[in-house]
Amino acid sequence: MGQNVPFFKEVIPLPPSVIPPSSTVWRRLFPFLNWLPQWPKSGHVQSDFWAGLTGATVVLPQGVAFATLAGMPPQYGLYAAMVPCVVAALWGSSRVMVTGPANAISLTTLALVAPLAIPGSPDYVALVLSLTFMVGVLQLTIGISGLGRLVEKVPHAVILGFTIGAAVLIANSQVGTALGLSLERTTSILSHGRPSPRATRSN
């Protein structure tokens, strides 16, 4: 009794009166039903509170920065930092996976949507929200159908290519800022170095 037992080992199954006989379907759709009723009795509430507070002091300012990188208003960074964490805590399959916005996702979103609308404009926000909704539907479909196991079969070369591509995209997007130049946003990295028409007229 005096040993520190991990929380996931302390969780006991719910009684049949809580979950109907068709509990397999309910537990698959709402996995938090397996542990949420026992969470207040586990003794981890205080530890989880301080862990959440510590994470919030880091994640919330990062969310604002990532929203700026994506060309979105800062408040959307707060939404992206809070809502996914709640959803992942209730429906996620991993207790240690980091959830929330990242610089690669932000810059990829900017590169995809910026050619279609001016970053920060209402049209741009609408396009990004539409993109986010479509990605969410795909992720929900993959999660419900159990296709997430296919990620284990993705070759290491594909993951390495995505990592290198994200690094190139990040470096390319910061060229103008690093050199103090106003460069035109294009869909091609090779043509990214052209001065923007606004900068040309001002000269």
mmCIF file of C-alpha atoms in Angstrom:
data_model
loop_
_atom_site.group_PDB
_atom_site.id
_atom_site.type_symbol
_atom_site.label_atom_id
_atom_site.label_comp_id
_atom_site.label_asym_id
_atom_site.label_seq_id
_atom_site.Cartn_x
_atom_site.Cartn_y
_atom_site.Cartn_z
ATOM 1 C CA MET A 1 0.000 0.000 0.000
ATOM 2 C CA GLY A 2 2.926 2.332 0.608
ATOM 3 C CA GLN A 3 4.292 1.985 -2.927
ATOM 4 C CA ASN A 4 3.639 4.543 -5.641
ATOM 5 C CA VAL A 5 1.572 2.643 -8.176
ATOM 6 C CA PRO A 6 0.992 4.332 -11.580
ATOM 7 C CA PHE A 7 -2.488 5.700 -12.052
ATOM 8 C CA PHE A 8 -3.304 3.502 -15.027
ATOM 9 C CA LYS A 9 -2.725 0.435 -12.818
ATOM 10 C CA GLU A 10 -4.958 1.806 -10.087
ATOM 11 C CA VAL A 11 -7.998 2.186 -12.313
ATOM 12 C CA ILE A 12 -10.579 -0.480 -11.620
ATOM 13 C CA PRO A 13 -13.313 -1.468 -14.091
ATOM 14 C CA LEU A 14 -16.638 0.249 -13.761
ATOM 15 C CA PRO A 15 -19.517 -1.781 -12.313
ATOM 16 C CA PRO A 16 -22.103 -3.086 -14.781
ATOM 17 C CA SER A 17 -24.653 -0.601 -13.428
ATOM 18 C CA VAL A 18 -22.610 2.303 -14.820
ATOM 19 C CA ILE A 19 -22.016 0.939 -18.315
ATOM 20 C CA PRO A 20 -24.766 -0.947 -20.171
ATOM 21 C CA PRO A 21 -24.282 -4.545 -21.342
ATOM 22 C CA SER A 22 -23.055 -3.318 -24.723
ATOM 23 C CA SER A 23 -20.065 -1.789 -22.924
ATOM 24 C CA THR A 24 -17.609 -2.655 -25.682
ATOM 25 C CA VAL A 25 -19.107 -0.078 -28.020
ATOM 26 C CA TRP A 26 -19.414 2.539 -25.275
ATOM 27 C CA ARG A 27 -15.837 2.076 -24.098
ATOM 28 C CA ARG A 28 -14.576 2.329 -27.638
ATOM 29 C CA LEU A 29 -16.483 5.547 -28.327
ATOM 30 C CA PHE A 30 -15.897 7.041 -24.870
ATOM 31 C CA PRO A 31 -12.664 5.523 -23.479
ATOM 32 C CA PHE A 32 -12.570 8.010 -20.606
ATOM 33 C CA LEU A 33 -15.496 6.147 -19.024
ATOM 34 C CA ASN A 34 -12.943 3.527 -17.951
ATOM 35 C CA TRP A 35 -10.939 5.876 -15.744
ATOM 36 C CA LEU A 36 -12.786 9.172 -15.207
ATOM 37 C CA PRO A 37 -15.139 7.971 -12.405
ATOM 38 C CA GLN A 38 -12.166 6.619 -10.465
ATOM 39 C CA TRP A 39 -9.890 9.610 -11.052
ATOM 40 C CA PRO A 40 -10.958 11.625 -7.946
ATOM 41 C CA LYS A 41 -10.206 8.579 -5.779
ATOM 42 C CA SER A 42 -6.773 7.936 -7.259
ATOM 43 C CA GLY A 43 -4.931 10.642 -5.332
ATOM 44 C CA HIS A 44 -3.557 12.177 -8.548
ATOM 45 C CA VAL A 45 -5.871 15.187 -8.719
ATOM 46 C CA GLN A 46 -3.409 17.557 -7.064
ATOM 47 C CA SER A 47 -0.481 16.287 -9.122
ATOM 48 C CA ASP A 48 -2.485 16.613 -12.327
ATOM 49 C CA PHE A 49 -3.495 20.148 -11.370
ATOM 50 C CA TRP A 50 0.117 21.290 -10.949
ATOM 51 C CA ALA A 51 1.157 19.451 -14.114
ATOM 52 C CA GLY A 52 -1.612 21.205 -16.047
ATOM 53 C CA LEU A 53 -0.687 24.597 -14.601
ATOM 54 C CA THR A 54 2.981 24.089 -15.464
ATOM 55 C CA GLY A 55 2.132 22.984 -18.975
ATOM 56 C CA ALA A 56 -0.224 25.936 -19.479
ATOM 57 C CA THR A 57 2.508 28.471 -18.640
ATOM 58 C CA VAL A 58 4.557 27.035 -21.510
ATOM 59 C CA VAL A 59 1.908 26.012 -24.045
ATOM 60 C CA LEU A 60 -0.310 29.116 -24.010
ATOM 61 C CA PRO A 61 2.432 31.629 -24.992
ATOM 62 C CA GLN A 62 3.659 29.140 -27.592
ATOM 63 C CA GLY A 63 0.141 28.884 -28.979
ATOM 64 C CA VAL A 64 0.019 32.647 -29.529
ATOM 65 C CA ALA A 65 3.388 32.518 -31.310
ATOM 66 C CA PHE A 66 2.331 29.598 -33.483
ATOM 67 C CA ALA A 67 -0.869 31.413 -34.462
ATOM 68 C CA THR A 68 1.246 34.344 -35.602
ATOM 69 C CA LEU A 69 3.445 31.995 -37.639
ATOM 70 C CA ALA A 70 0.325 30.577 -39.282
ATOM 71 C CA GLY A 71 -0.932 34.056 -40.170
ATOM 72 C CA MET A 72 -3.888 33.768 -37.785
ATOM 73 C CA PRO A 73 -5.070 36.189 -35.064
ATOM 74 C CA PRO A 74 -3.393 35.450 -31.703
ATOM 75 C CA GLN A 75 -6.578 34.242 -29.988
ATOM 76 C CA TYR A 76 -6.739 31.249 -32.310
ATOM 77 C CA GLY A 77 -3.437 30.107 -30.869
ATOM 78 C CA LEU A 78 -5.087 29.929 -27.449
ATOM 79 C CA TYR A 79 -7.946 27.880 -28.871
ATOM 80 C CA ALA A 80 -5.492 25.511 -30.558
ATOM 81 C CA ALA A 81 -3.499 25.155 -27.335
ATOM 82 C CA MET A 82 -6.473 24.351 -25.091
ATOM 83 C CA VAL A 83 -9.107 22.428 -27.050
ATOM 84 C CA PRO A 84 -6.835 19.680 -28.516
ATOM 85 C CA CYS A 85 -5.370 18.994 -25.064
ATOM 86 C CA VAL A 86 -8.828 18.413 -23.596
ATOM 87 C CA VAL A 87 -9.857 16.179 -26.503
ATOM 88 C CA ALA A 88 -6.600 14.203 -26.319
ATOM 89 C CA ALA A 89 -6.953 13.728 -22.566
ATOM 90 C CA LEU A 90 -10.453 12.274 -22.959
ATOM 91 C CA TRP A 91 -10.123 10.346 -26.221
ATOM 92 C CA GLY A 92 -6.378 9.978 -26.787
ATOM 93 C CA SER A 93 -4.739 6.560 -26.794
ATOM 94 C CA SER A 94 -1.451 7.779 -25.273
ATOM 95 C CA ARG A 95 -0.883 9.338 -21.849
ATOM 96 C CA VAL A 96 2.473 10.863 -22.820
ATOM 97 C CA MET A 97 1.928 12.123 -26.379
ATOM 98 C CA VAL A 98 2.312 15.878 -26.768
ATOM 99 C CA THR A 99 -0.808 17.510 -28.228
ATOM 100 C CA GLY A 100 -1.215 21.007 -29.596
ATOM 101 C CA PRO A 101 0.118 23.380 -32.252
ATOM 102 C CA ALA A 102 3.666 23.199 -33.558
ATOM 103 C CA ASN A 103 5.873 25.370 -35.730
ATOM 104 C CA ALA A 104 5.896 22.879 -38.619
ATOM 105 C CA ILE A 105 2.088 22.709 -38.712
ATOM 106 C CA SER A 106 1.776 26.489 -38.447
ATOM 107 C CA LEU A 107 4.194 27.205 -41.285
ATOM 108 C CA THR A 108 2.720 24.434 -43.432
ATOM 109 C CA THR A 109 -0.724 25.972 -42.972
ATOM 110 C CA LEU A 110 0.658 29.382 -43.925
ATOM 111 C CA ALA A 111 2.338 27.980 -47.040
ATOM 112 C CA LEU A 112 -0.868 26.243 -48.142
ATOM 113 C CA VAL A 113 -3.395 29.010 -47.515
ATOM 114 C CA ALA A 114 -1.374 32.221 -48.030
ATOM 115 C CA PRO A 115 -1.506 31.958 -51.855
ATOM 116 C CA LEU A 116 -5.314 31.918 -51.621
ATOM 117 C CA ALA A 117 -5.925 34.835 -49.249
ATOM 118 C CA ILE A 118 -4.091 37.554 -47.342
ATOM 119 C CA PRO A 119 -2.888 36.214 -43.951
ATOM 120 C CA GLY A 120 -4.986 37.587 -41.112
ATOM 121 C CA SER A 121 -7.924 38.556 -43.322
ATOM 122 C CA PRO A 122 -11.432 37.151 -42.728
ATOM 123 C CA ASP A 123 -11.172 35.069 -45.905
ATOM 124 C CA TYR A 124 -7.850 33.639 -44.716
ATOM 125 C CA VAL A 125 -9.305 32.751 -41.302
ATOM 126 C CA ALA A 126 -12.294 31.069 -42.970
ATOM 127 C CA LEU A 127 -10.014 28.999 -45.215
ATOM 128 C CA VAL A 128 -7.814 27.916 -42.302
ATOM 129 C CA LEU A 129 -10.858 26.938 -40.238
ATOM 130 C CA SER A 130 -12.190 24.928 -43.193
ATOM 131 C CA LEU A 131 -8.832 23.201 -43.540
ATOM 132 C CA THR A 132 -8.787 22.473 -39.816
ATOM 133 C CA PHE A 133 -12.291 21.025 -39.959
ATOM 134 C CA MET A 134 -11.400 18.708 -42.850
ATOM 135 C CA VAL A 135 -8.250 17.503 -41.097
ATOM 136 C CA GLY A 136 -10.264 16.895 -37.926
ATOM 137 C CA VAL A 137 -12.835 14.829 -39.820
ATOM 138 C CA LEU A 138 -10.072 12.727 -41.356
ATOM 139 C CA GLN A 139 -8.414 12.195 -37.977
ATOM 140 C CA LEU A 140 -11.727 11.250 -36.384
ATOM 141 C CA THR A 141 -12.446 8.786 -39.182
ATOM 142 C CA ILE A 142 -9.002 7.225 -38.872
ATOM 143 C CA GLY A 143 -9.348 6.957 -35.094
ATOM 144 C CA ILE A 144 -12.797 5.360 -35.120
ATOM 145 C CA SER A 145 -11.896 2.907 -37.869
ATOM 146 C CA GLY A 146 -8.653 1.887 -36.140
ATOM 147 C CA LEU A 147 -6.453 2.844 -39.093
ATOM 148 C CA GLY A 148 -3.956 4.521 -36.776
ATOM 149 C CA ARG A 149 -2.023 1.248 -36.673
ATOM 150 C CA LEU A 150 -0.969 1.914 -40.262
ATOM 151 C CA VAL A 151 1.328 4.665 -39.000
ATOM 152 C CA GLU A 152 3.596 1.957 -37.596
ATOM 153 C CA LYS A 153 4.137 0.734 -41.157
ATOM 154 C CA VAL A 154 5.253 4.111 -42.513
ATOM 155 C CA PRO A 155 8.918 3.797 -43.598
ATOM 156 C CA HIS A 156 11.521 5.793 -41.742
ATOM 157 C CA ALA A 157 12.496 7.484 -45.024
ATOM 158 C CA VAL A 158 9.011 9.046 -45.254
ATOM 159 C CA ILE A 159 9.211 10.420 -41.708
ATOM 160 C CA LEU A 160 12.727 11.717 -42.415
ATOM 161 C CA GLY A 161 11.500 13.381 -45.614
ATOM 162 C CA PHE A 162 8.684 15.108 -43.748
ATOM 163 C CA THR A 163 11.115 16.327 -41.076
ATOM 164 C CA ILE A 164 13.593 17.688 -43.638
ATOM 165 C CA GLY A 165 10.794 19.261 -45.671
ATOM 166 C CA ALA A 166 9.442 21.017 -42.588
ATOM 167 C CA ALA A 167 12.936 22.302 -41.772
ATOM 168 C CA VAL A 168 13.375 23.654 -45.318
ATOM 169 C CA LEU A 169 9.949 25.290 -45.152
ATOM 170 C CA ILE A 170 10.754 26.964 -41.831
ATOM 171 C CA ALA A 171 14.127 28.231 -43.055
ATOM 172 C CA ASN A 172 12.630 29.454 -46.353
ATOM 173 C CA SER A 173 9.851 31.355 -44.604
ATOM 174 C CA GLN A 174 12.347 33.236 -42.423
ATOM 175 C CA VAL A 175 14.693 34.384 -45.204
ATOM 176 C CA GLY A 176 12.961 37.737 -45.646
ATOM 177 C CA THR A 177 12.817 38.384 -41.908
ATOM 178 C CA ALA A 178 16.479 37.486 -41.419
ATOM 179 C CA LEU A 179 17.634 39.737 -44.286
ATOM 180 C CA GLY A 180 15.176 42.550 -43.602
ATOM 181 C CA LEU A 181 13.539 42.177 -47.020
ATOM 182 C CA SER A 182 9.905 42.086 -48.117
ATOM 183 C CA LEU A 183 9.642 38.983 -50.283
ATOM 184 C CA GLU A 184 6.661 37.855 -52.283
ATOM 185 C CA ARG A 185 4.881 34.747 -51.003
ATOM 186 C CA THR A 186 4.616 32.081 -53.665
ATOM 187 C CA THR A 187 3.728 28.403 -53.852
ATOM 188 C CA SER A 188 7.267 27.485 -54.904
ATOM 189 C CA ILE A 189 10.387 27.621 -52.766
ATOM 190 C CA LEU A 190 12.534 28.352 -55.837
ATOM 191 C CA SER A 191 10.604 31.534 -56.652
ATOM 192 C CA HIS A 192 10.290 32.690 -53.062
ATOM 193 C CA GLY A 193 13.223 35.097 -53.316
ATOM 194 C CA ARG A 194 11.519 37.618 -55.628
ATOM 195 C CA PRO A 195 10.840 41.023 -54.053
ATOM 196 C CA SER A 196 7.167 41.753 -53.466
ATOM 197 C CA PRO A 197 5.490 44.290 -55.786
ATOM 198 C CA ARG A 198 4.804 46.541 -52.803
ATOM 199 C CA ALA A 199 8.506 46.623 -51.904
ATOM 200 C CA THR A 200 9.409 47.326 -55.547
ATOM 201 C CA ARG A 201 7.013 50.280 -55.770
ATOM 202 C CA SER A 202 8.314 51.765 -52.519
ATOM 203 C CA ASN A 203 11.864 51.704 -53.872
#
